[in-house]
């Protein structure tokens, strides 16, 4: 026996007597011409399973960046919530086309958006109105801006003083003789040329701000050379129309804005 024959016998004996850690999947088949043919391995990995394509709808993926997994859970056994209640009826059908219901769905969105925009604008307007209103005069200040005078309490020939915006207000019920005398005065002869008609709305009623146009004193009614108003500070004389007739005052007494709310009620301011 040659050396090679003895070695072959020893190797064959070792292979058969020592258990191999690897299980042989299929017996080797020896071809007649003695070339060993290895039978195809049973598929055990996702890669080999995927290549075999024997799993029907089962999903198999493999690769460097993909986790290798064979999933045996079927979606038939997982309860999926039904969201049909929340879906628009126009798109519930699986064969419904999106463009067929697009206009109707856009209209709904436009209406909702428009409504919210109008609501937001109204809220912003209220907020701005409140902020600006907080900067305006308070109710008590506004109440002082106008004053109502009961004319029925002022008899003919009488003059009263009313406080208006912190200033004295002269209101005089003139007599017929006083009206005639003031209307007869030539305005051209006056320092501050104004006719009586320019200074009154109703000849019977004279309304003046009781502050001397010289340096701001308060004149006295029914006094002076013209029986109108007299400022004792520096001796200015005003007539029954409030026009300066004598003394240092340069201008006639000022006339405030006023109107007659009725025959017996005057509103000044
Ligand atoms: S303040 Fe009236 S006359 Fe001077």
PDB file of C-alpha atoms and ligand atoms in Angstrom:
ATOM      1  CA  UNK A   1       0.000   0.000   0.000  1.00  0.00           C
ATOM      2  CA  UNK A   2       1.306   3.331  -1.004  1.00  0.00           C
ATOM      3  CA  UNK A   3       1.577   6.344   1.332  1.00  0.00           C
ATOM      4  CA  UNK A   4      -1.323   8.186  -0.286  1.00  0.00           C
ATOM      5  CA  UNK A   5      -3.591   5.194   0.015  1.00  0.00           C
ATOM      6  CA  UNK A   6      -2.845   4.858   3.721  1.00  0.00           C
ATOM      7  CA  UNK A   7      -3.576   8.563   4.317  1.00  0.00           C
ATOM      8  CA  UNK A   8      -6.913   8.379   2.491  1.00  0.00           C
ATOM      9  CA  UNK A   9      -8.030   5.445   4.608  1.00  0.00           C
ATOM     10  CA  UNK A  10      -7.070   7.274   7.822  1.00  0.00           C
ATOM     11  CA  UNK A  11      -8.928  10.471   6.794  1.00  0.00           C
ATOM     12  CA  UNK A  12     -12.070   8.515   5.933  1.00  0.00           C
ATOM     13  CA  UNK A  13     -12.006   6.728   9.278  1.00  0.00           C
ATOM     14  CA  UNK A  14     -11.568  10.068  11.176  1.00  0.00           C
ATOM     15  CA  UNK A  15     -14.486  11.707   9.364  1.00  0.00           C
ATOM     16  CA  UNK A  16     -16.793   8.855  10.213  1.00  0.00           C
ATOM     17  CA  UNK A  17     -15.716   8.531  13.873  1.00  0.00           C
ATOM     18  CA  UNK A  18     -15.572  12.257  14.919  1.00  0.00           C
ATOM     19  CA  UNK A  19     -18.932  14.096  15.149  1.00  0.00           C
ATOM     20  CA  UNK A  20     -19.059  17.188  12.958  1.00  0.00           C
ATOM     21  CA  UNK A  21     -20.595  20.393  14.404  1.00  0.00           C
ATOM     22  CA  UNK A  22     -22.235  21.081  11.063  1.00  0.00           C
ATOM     23  CA  UNK A  23     -25.219  19.100  10.106  1.00  0.00           C
ATOM     24  CA  UNK A  24     -25.158  17.866   6.584  1.00  0.00           C
ATOM     25  CA  UNK A  25     -28.321  19.084   4.920  1.00  0.00           C
ATOM     26  CA  UNK A  26     -28.405  16.466   2.213  1.00  0.00           C
ATOM     27  CA  UNK A  27     -26.307  13.453   1.395  1.00  0.00           C
ATOM     28  CA  UNK A  28     -23.725  13.987  -1.225  1.00  0.00           C
ATOM     29  CA  UNK A  29     -24.466  12.339  -4.476  1.00  0.00           C
ATOM     30  CA  UNK A  30     -21.610  10.827  -6.294  1.00  0.00           C
ATOM     31  CA  UNK A  31     -21.789  11.047  -9.989  1.00  0.00           C
ATOM     32  CA  UNK A  32     -20.684   8.144 -12.008  1.00  0.00           C
ATOM     33  CA  UNK A  33     -17.581  10.002 -12.950  1.00  0.00           C
ATOM     34  CA  UNK A  34     -16.955  10.582  -9.208  1.00  0.00           C
ATOM     35  CA  UNK A  35     -17.542  14.417  -9.177  1.00  0.00           C
ATOM     36  CA  UNK A  36     -19.405  15.362  -5.926  1.00  0.00           C
ATOM     37  CA  UNK A  37     -22.707  17.232  -6.476  1.00  0.00           C
ATOM     38  CA  UNK A  38     -24.096  19.278  -3.554  1.00  0.00           C
ATOM     39  CA  UNK A  39     -27.880  19.321  -3.300  1.00  0.00           C
ATOM     40  CA  UNK A  40     -29.530  22.784  -2.952  1.00  0.00           C
ATOM     41  CA  UNK A  41     -29.779  23.939   0.630  1.00  0.00           C
ATOM     42  CA  UNK A  42     -33.142  24.283   2.301  1.00  0.00           C
ATOM     43  CA  UNK A  43     -34.150  27.989   2.512  1.00  0.00           C
ATOM     44  CA  UNK A  44     -33.832  29.202   6.088  1.00  0.00           C
ATOM     45  CA  UNK A  45     -32.994  32.922   5.798  1.00  0.00           C
ATOM     46  CA  UNK A  46     -35.011  35.820   4.432  1.00  0.00           C
ATOM     47  CA  UNK A  47     -32.545  36.122   1.632  1.00  0.00           C
ATOM     48  CA  UNK A  48     -32.909  32.558   0.544  1.00  0.00           C
ATOM     49  CA  UNK A  49     -36.658  32.626   1.196  1.00  0.00           C
ATOM     50  CA  UNK A  50     -36.985  35.750  -0.892  1.00  0.00           C
ATOM     51  CA  UNK A  51     -35.079  34.169  -3.699  1.00  0.00           C
ATOM     52  CA  UNK A  52     -37.291  31.122  -3.593  1.00  0.00           C
ATOM     53  CA  UNK A  53     -40.451  33.287  -3.674  1.00  0.00           C
ATOM     54  CA  UNK A  54     -42.468  30.559  -2.081  1.00  0.00           C
ATOM     55  CA  UNK A  55     -44.169  32.635   0.615  1.00  0.00           C
ATOM     56  CA  UNK A  56     -46.962  34.178  -1.389  1.00  0.00           C
ATOM     57  CA  UNK A  57     -47.962  37.559   0.116  1.00  0.00           C
ATOM     58  CA  UNK A  58     -45.406  37.362   2.916  1.00  0.00           C
ATOM     59  CA  UNK A  59     -43.060  40.375   2.883  1.00  0.00           C
ATOM     60  CA  UNK A  60     -39.349  39.620   2.991  1.00  0.00           C
ATOM     61  CA  UNK A  61     -36.617  42.201   2.901  1.00  0.00           C
ATOM     62  CA  UNK A  62     -32.882  41.936   3.223  1.00  0.00           C
ATOM     63  CA  UNK A  63     -29.886  44.124   2.693  1.00  0.00           C
ATOM     64  CA  UNK A  64     -27.164  46.070   4.420  1.00  0.00           C
ATOM     65  CA  UNK A  65     -29.365  48.849   5.766  1.00  0.00           C
ATOM     66  CA  UNK A  66     -32.478  46.768   6.289  1.00  0.00           C
ATOM     67  CA  UNK A  67     -33.299  44.730   9.338  1.00  0.00           C
ATOM     68  CA  UNK A  68     -33.727  41.136   8.365  1.00  0.00           C
ATOM     69  CA  UNK A  69     -37.084  39.926   9.499  1.00  0.00           C
ATOM     70  CA  UNK A  70     -39.607  37.338   8.531  1.00  0.00           C
ATOM     71  CA  UNK A  71     -42.993  38.467   9.630  1.00  0.00           C
ATOM     72  CA  UNK A  72     -45.557  35.835  10.360  1.00  0.00           C
ATOM     73  CA  UNK A  73     -48.250  38.138  11.754  1.00  0.00           C
ATOM     74  CA  UNK A  74     -51.064  38.587   9.298  1.00  0.00           C
ATOM     75  CA  UNK A  75     -53.110  41.761   9.159  1.00  0.00           C
ATOM     76  CA  UNK A  76     -56.286  39.704   9.082  1.00  0.00           C
ATOM     77  CA  UNK A  77     -55.974  39.205  12.805  1.00  0.00           C
ATOM     78  CA  UNK A  78     -55.355  42.902  13.704  1.00  0.00           C
ATOM     79  CA  UNK A  79     -58.451  44.991  14.447  1.00  0.00           C
ATOM     80  CA  UNK A  80     -58.264  48.246  12.497  1.00  0.00           C
ATOM     81  CA  UNK A  81     -60.434  51.125  13.811  1.00  0.00           C
ATOM     82  CA  UNK A  82     -63.230  52.263  11.542  1.00  0.00           C
ATOM     83  CA  UNK A  83     -62.890  55.954  10.737  1.00  0.00           C
ATOM     84  CA  UNK A  84     -65.788  56.041   8.320  1.00  0.00           C
ATOM     85  CA  UNK A  85     -67.799  58.217  10.667  1.00  0.00           C
ATOM     86  CA  UNK A  86     -65.190  60.962  10.367  1.00  0.00           C
ATOM     87  CA  UNK A  87     -64.747  60.732   6.616  1.00  0.00           C
ATOM     88  CA  UNK A  88     -66.658  62.752   4.102  1.00  0.00           C
ATOM     89  CA  UNK A  89     -69.301  60.714   2.381  1.00  0.00           C
ATOM     90  CA  UNK A  90     -68.085  62.001  -0.979  1.00  0.00           C
ATOM     91  CA  UNK A  91     -64.736  60.246  -0.596  1.00  0.00           C
ATOM     92  CA  UNK A  92     -65.772  57.094   1.237  1.00  0.00           C
ATOM     93  CA  UNK A  93     -66.035  55.079  -1.884  1.00  0.00           C
ATOM     94  CA  UNK A  94     -62.669  53.549  -2.896  1.00  0.00           C
ATOM     95  CA  UNK A  95     -63.451  54.302  -6.541  1.00  0.00           C
ATOM     96  CA  UNK A  96     -64.489  57.934  -5.966  1.00  0.00           C
ATOM     97  CA  UNK A  97     -62.296  60.429  -7.775  1.00  0.00           C
ATOM     98  CA  UNK A  98     -60.790  63.280  -5.826  1.00  0.00           C
ATOM     99  CA  UNK A  99     -61.501  65.890  -8.473  1.00  0.00           C
ATOM    100  CA  UNK A 100     -65.222  65.050  -8.499  1.00  0.00           C
ATOM    101  CA  UNK A 101     -65.691  66.325  -4.940  1.00  0.00           C
ATOM    102  CA  UNK A 102     -62.842  68.875  -4.806  1.00  0.00           C
ATOM    103  CA  UNK A 103     -65.020  71.927  -5.447  1.00  0.00           C
ATOM    104  CA  UNK A 104     -67.549  71.004  -2.767  1.00  0.00           C
ATOM    105  CA  UNK A 105     -64.817  70.335  -0.225  1.00  0.00           C
ATOM    106  CA  UNK A 106     -63.044  73.598  -1.093  1.00  0.00           C
ATOM    107  CA  UNK A 107     -66.296  75.504  -0.668  1.00  0.00           C
ATOM    108  CA  UNK A 108     -66.715  74.104   2.815  1.00  0.00           C
ATOM    109  CA  UNK A 109     -63.175  75.126   3.716  1.00  0.00           C
ATOM    110  CA  UNK A 110     -63.700  78.591   2.286  1.00  0.00           C
ATOM    111  CA  UNK A 111     -66.893  79.070   4.284  1.00  0.00           C
ATOM    112  CA  UNK A 112     -65.233  77.919   7.514  1.00  0.00           C
ATOM    113  CA  UNK A 113     -62.149  80.075   6.894  1.00  0.00           C
ATOM    114  CA  UNK A 114     -64.264  83.074   5.975  1.00  0.00           C
ATOM    115  CA  UNK A 115     -66.405  82.678   9.078  1.00  0.00           C
ATOM    116  CA  UNK A 116     -63.393  82.450  11.329  1.00  0.00           C
ATOM    117  CA  UNK A 117     -61.835  85.487   9.636  1.00  0.00           C
ATOM    118  CA  UNK A 118     -64.975  87.556  10.133  1.00  0.00           C
ATOM    119  CA  UNK A 119     -65.153  86.473  13.772  1.00  0.00           C
ATOM    120  CA  UNK A 120     -61.501  87.362  14.324  1.00  0.00           C
ATOM    121  CA  UNK A 121     -61.958  90.751  12.649  1.00  0.00           C
ATOM    122  CA  UNK A 122     -65.009  91.464  14.801  1.00  0.00           C
ATOM    123  CA  UNK A 123     -63.084  90.518  17.939  1.00  0.00           C
ATOM    124  CA  UNK A 124     -60.127  92.695  16.908  1.00  0.00           C
ATOM    125  CA  UNK A 125     -62.478  95.596  16.225  1.00  0.00           C
ATOM    126  CA  UNK A 126     -63.998  95.238  19.694  1.00  0.00           C
ATOM    127  CA  UNK A 127     -60.558  95.094  21.272  1.00  0.00           C
ATOM    128  CA  UNK A 128     -59.355  98.210  19.429  1.00  0.00           C
ATOM    129  CA  UNK A 129     -62.603 100.004  20.248  1.00  0.00           C
ATOM    130  CA  UNK A 130     -62.165  99.180  23.924  1.00  0.00           C
ATOM    131  CA  UNK A 131     -58.537 100.325  23.955  1.00  0.00           C
ATOM    132  CA  UNK A 132     -59.313 103.615  22.214  1.00  0.00           C
ATOM    133  CA  UNK A 133     -62.397 104.145  24.358  1.00  0.00           C
ATOM    134  CA  UNK A 134     -60.263 103.838  27.477  1.00  0.00           C
ATOM    135  CA  UNK A 135     -58.222 106.827  26.260  1.00  0.00           C
ATOM    136  CA  UNK A 136     -61.224 109.117  25.707  1.00  0.00           C
ATOM    137  CA  UNK A 137     -62.868 111.309  28.306  1.00  0.00           C
ATOM    138  CA  UNK A 138     -64.779 109.579  31.068  1.00  0.00           C
ATOM    139  CA  UNK A 139     -68.549 109.828  31.435  1.00  0.00           C
ATOM    140  CA  UNK A 140     -68.396 112.475  34.158  1.00  0.00           C
ATOM    141  CA  UNK A 141     -66.104 114.642  32.026  1.00  0.00           C
ATOM    142  CA  UNK A 142     -68.383 114.249  29.018  1.00  0.00           C
ATOM    143  CA  UNK A 143     -71.357 115.182  31.179  1.00  0.00           C
ATOM    144  CA  UNK A 144     -69.653 118.467  31.970  1.00  0.00           C
ATOM    145  CA  UNK A 145     -68.990 119.136  28.281  1.00  0.00           C
ATOM    146  CA  UNK A 146     -72.628 120.060  27.821  1.00  0.00           C
ATOM    147  CA  UNK A 147     -74.960 121.819  30.202  1.00  0.00           C
ATOM    148  CA  UNK A 148     -78.718 122.098  30.002  1.00  0.00           C
ATOM    149  CA  UNK A 149     -80.365 125.303  31.150  1.00  0.00           C
ATOM    150  CA  UNK A 150     -84.031 125.529  32.055  1.00  0.00           C
ATOM    151  CA  UNK A 151     -85.096 128.834  30.508  1.00  0.00           C
ATOM    152  CA  UNK A 152     -88.490 128.859  32.220  1.00  0.00           C
ATOM    153  CA  UNK A 153     -86.738 129.670  35.500  1.00  0.00           C
ATOM    154  CA  UNK A 154     -85.164 132.862  34.103  1.00  0.00           C
ATOM    155  CA  UNK A 155     -87.635 135.670  34.064  1.00  0.00           C
ATOM    156  CA  UNK A 156     -87.402 138.631  31.721  1.00  0.00           C
ATOM    157  CA  UNK A 157     -84.693 141.102  32.680  1.00  0.00           C
ATOM    158  CA  UNK A 158     -82.910 138.549  34.843  1.00  0.00           C
ATOM    159  CA  UNK A 159     -79.344 137.308  34.335  1.00  0.00           C
ATOM    160  CA  UNK A 160     -78.013 134.017  35.753  1.00  0.00           C
ATOM    161  CA  UNK A 161     -74.563 132.487  36.013  1.00  0.00           C
ATOM    162  CA  UNK A 162     -74.039 128.809  35.177  1.00  0.00           C
ATOM    163  CA  UNK A 163     -70.789 126.866  35.445  1.00  0.00           C
ATOM    164  CA  UNK A 164     -69.742 125.293  32.160  1.00  0.00           C
ATOM    165  CA  UNK A 165     -66.391 123.513  31.620  1.00  0.00           C
ATOM    166  CA  UNK A 166     -65.022 125.334  34.638  1.00  0.00           C
ATOM    167  CA  UNK A 167     -66.005 128.737  33.313  1.00  0.00           C
ATOM    168  CA  UNK A 168     -68.821 131.104  34.300  1.00  0.00           C
ATOM    169  CA  UNK A 169     -71.610 131.296  31.770  1.00  0.00           C
ATOM    170  CA  UNK A 170     -73.863 134.363  31.591  1.00  0.00           C
ATOM    171  CA  UNK A 171     -77.422 133.759  30.392  1.00  0.00           C
ATOM    172  CA  UNK A 172     -79.646 136.796  30.204  1.00  0.00           C
ATOM    173  CA  UNK A 173     -83.311 137.109  29.381  1.00  0.00           C
ATOM    174  CA  UNK A 174     -83.383 140.482  27.705  1.00  0.00           C
ATOM    175  CA  UNK A 175     -86.316 142.847  27.754  1.00  0.00           C
ATOM    176  CA  UNK A 176     -87.816 144.378  24.652  1.00  0.00           C
ATOM    177  CA  UNK A 177     -86.238 147.760  25.465  1.00  0.00           C
ATOM    178  CA  UNK A 178     -82.778 146.191  25.841  1.00  0.00           C
ATOM    179  CA  UNK A 179     -83.132 144.391  22.520  1.00  0.00           C
ATOM    180  CA  UNK A 180     -84.194 147.556  20.729  1.00  0.00           C
ATOM    181  CA  UNK A 181     -81.336 149.566  22.253  1.00  0.00           C
ATOM    182  CA  UNK A 182     -78.674 147.025  21.248  1.00  0.00           C
ATOM    183  CA  UNK A 183     -80.003 146.596  17.727  1.00  0.00           C
ATOM    184  CA  UNK A 184     -79.855 150.380  17.251  1.00  0.00           C
ATOM    185  CA  UNK A 185     -76.105 150.528  17.880  1.00  0.00           C
ATOM    186  CA  UNK A 186     -73.976 151.065  14.779  1.00  0.00           C
ATOM    187  CA  UNK A 187     -71.335 148.337  14.700  1.00  0.00           C
ATOM    188  CA  UNK A 188     -68.921 150.655  12.932  1.00  0.00           C
ATOM    189  CA  UNK A 189     -68.725 152.762  16.081  1.00  0.00           C
ATOM    190  CA  UNK A 190     -67.547 149.812  18.183  1.00  0.00           C
ATOM    191  CA  UNK A 191     -63.990 148.702  19.005  1.00  0.00           C
ATOM    192  CA  UNK A 192     -64.894 145.151  18.119  1.00  0.00           C
ATOM    193  CA  UNK A 193     -67.428 145.626  15.345  1.00  0.00           C
ATOM    194  CA  UNK A 194     -70.291 143.158  15.721  1.00  0.00           C
ATOM    195  CA  UNK A 195     -73.976 143.747  15.305  1.00  0.00           C
ATOM    196  CA  UNK A 196     -76.414 142.474  17.921  1.00  0.00           C
ATOM    197  CA  UNK A 197     -77.979 140.134  15.372  1.00  0.00           C
ATOM    198  CA  UNK A 198     -74.618 138.416  14.899  1.00  0.00           C
ATOM    199  CA  UNK A 199     -74.336 137.675  18.601  1.00  0.00           C
ATOM    200  CA  UNK A 200     -77.687 136.101  19.364  1.00  0.00           C
ATOM    201  CA  UNK A 201     -79.849 133.290  17.947  1.00  0.00           C
ATOM    202  CA  UNK A 202     -82.963 134.509  19.690  1.00  0.00           C
ATOM    203  CA  UNK A 203     -82.982 138.247  20.543  1.00  0.00           C
ATOM    204  CA  UNK A 204     -84.557 137.459  23.914  1.00  0.00           C
ATOM    205  CA  UNK A 205     -81.647 135.312  25.027  1.00  0.00           C
ATOM    206  CA  UNK A 206     -78.048 136.429  25.402  1.00  0.00           C
ATOM    207  CA  UNK A 207     -75.455 133.763  26.167  1.00  0.00           C
ATOM    208  CA  UNK A 208     -71.870 134.765  27.043  1.00  0.00           C
ATOM    209  CA  UNK A 209     -68.712 133.302  28.578  1.00  0.00           C
ATOM    210  CA  UNK A 210     -68.216 135.450  31.646  1.00  0.00           C
ATOM    211  CA  UNK A 211     -64.464 136.060  31.299  1.00  0.00           C
ATOM    212  CA  UNK A 212     -63.146 139.519  30.602  1.00  0.00           C
ATOM    213  CA  UNK A 213     -61.186 139.672  27.384  1.00  0.00           C
ATOM    214  CA  UNK A 214     -58.625 141.955  28.986  1.00  0.00           C
ATOM    215  CA  UNK A 215     -56.899 139.776  31.586  1.00  0.00           C
ATOM    216  CA  UNK A 216     -59.504 137.186  32.469  1.00  0.00           C
ATOM    217  CA  UNK A 217     -61.455 138.580  35.406  1.00  0.00           C
ATOM    218  CA  UNK A 218     -65.135 137.751  35.828  1.00  0.00           C
ATOM    219  CA  UNK A 219     -67.336 140.770  35.090  1.00  0.00           C
ATOM    220  CA  UNK A 220     -70.386 141.704  37.147  1.00  0.00           C
ATOM    221  CA  UNK A 221     -73.824 141.529  35.526  1.00  0.00           C
ATOM    222  CA  UNK A 222     -76.215 144.511  35.343  1.00  0.00           C
ATOM    223  CA  UNK A 223     -73.415 146.934  36.166  1.00  0.00           C
ATOM    224  CA  UNK A 224     -71.334 149.484  34.290  1.00  0.00           C
ATOM    225  CA  UNK A 225     -72.034 152.480  32.098  1.00  0.00           C
ATOM    226  CA  UNK A 226     -74.206 150.442  29.735  1.00  0.00           C
ATOM    227  CA  UNK A 227     -76.004 148.370  32.381  1.00  0.00           C
ATOM    228  CA  UNK A 228     -74.574 145.258  30.812  1.00  0.00           C
ATOM    229  CA  UNK A 229     -71.445 143.799  32.399  1.00  0.00           C
ATOM    230  CA  UNK A 230     -68.686 145.561  34.266  1.00  0.00           C
ATOM    231  CA  UNK A 231     -65.193 144.257  34.986  1.00  0.00           C
ATOM    232  CA  UNK A 232     -63.893 145.943  38.135  1.00  0.00           C
ATOM    233  CA  UNK A 233     -60.294 144.772  37.651  1.00  0.00           C
ATOM    234  CA  UNK A 234     -59.393 147.539  35.177  1.00  0.00           C
ATOM    235  CA  UNK A 235     -62.727 149.108  34.440  1.00  0.00           C
ATOM    236  CA  UNK A 236     -64.034 147.491  31.258  1.00  0.00           C
ATOM    237  CA  UNK A 237     -67.679 148.174  30.370  1.00  0.00           C
ATOM    238  CA  UNK A 238     -69.708 145.797  28.222  1.00  0.00           C
ATOM    239  CA  UNK A 239     -73.201 146.459  26.914  1.00  0.00           C
ATOM    240  CA  UNK A 240     -76.276 144.171  27.056  1.00  0.00           C
ATOM    241  CA  UNK A 241     -74.998 142.395  23.950  1.00  0.00           C
ATOM    242  CA  UNK A 242     -71.628 141.693  25.630  1.00  0.00           C
ATOM    243  CA  UNK A 243     -69.755 144.093  23.387  1.00  0.00           C
ATOM    244  CA  UNK A 244     -66.855 146.126  24.773  1.00  0.00           C
ATOM    245  CA  UNK A 245     -67.834 149.773  24.928  1.00  0.00           C
ATOM    246  CA  UNK A 246     -65.359 151.289  27.352  1.00  0.00           C
ATOM    247  CA  UNK A 247     -62.171 150.305  29.135  1.00  0.00           C
ATOM    248  CA  UNK A 248     -59.021 148.352  28.223  1.00  0.00           C
ATOM    249  CA  UNK A 249     -60.619 145.068  27.049  1.00  0.00           C
ATOM    250  CA  UNK A 250     -59.884 144.615  23.340  1.00  0.00           C
ATOM    251  CA  UNK A 251     -62.682 142.230  22.349  1.00  0.00           C
ATOM    252  CA  UNK A 252     -66.328 141.503  22.998  1.00  0.00           C
ATOM    253  CA  UNK A 253     -67.249 138.780  25.478  1.00  0.00           C
ATOM    254  CA  UNK A 254     -67.022 135.375  23.838  1.00  0.00           C
ATOM    255  CA  UNK A 255     -70.171 133.512  22.821  1.00  0.00           C
ATOM    256  CA  UNK A 256     -70.176 129.739  23.452  1.00  0.00           C
ATOM    257  CA  UNK A 257     -71.815 127.180  21.132  1.00  0.00           C
ATOM    258  CA  UNK A 258     -75.425 126.631  22.166  1.00  0.00           C
ATOM    259  CA  UNK A 259     -78.779 125.588  20.809  1.00  0.00           C
ATOM    260  CA  UNK A 260     -82.389 125.548  21.845  1.00  0.00           C
ATOM    261  CA  UNK A 261     -83.616 122.005  22.482  1.00  0.00           C
ATOM    262  CA  UNK A 262     -87.120 123.392  23.022  1.00  0.00           C
ATOM    263  CA  UNK A 263     -88.777 126.668  23.911  1.00  0.00           C
ATOM    264  CA  UNK A 264     -87.778 126.173  27.544  1.00  0.00           C
ATOM    265  CA  UNK A 265     -84.545 124.245  27.300  1.00  0.00           C
ATOM    266  CA  UNK A 266     -81.160 125.456  26.119  1.00  0.00           C
ATOM    267  CA  UNK A 267     -78.141 123.178  25.663  1.00  0.00           C
ATOM    268  CA  UNK A 268     -74.749 124.833  25.863  1.00  0.00           C
ATOM    269  CA  UNK A 269     -71.680 122.995  24.586  1.00  0.00           C
TER     270      UNK A 269
HETATM  271  S1  LIG B   1     -59.397 142.071  33.473  1.00  0.00           S
HETATM  272 FE1  LIG B   1     -61.234 143.008  33.030  1.00  0.00          FE
HETATM  273  S2  LIG B   1     -60.642 144.993  32.691  1.00  0.00           S
HETATM  274 FE2  LIG B   1     -58.768 144.064  33.083  1.00  0.00          FE
END
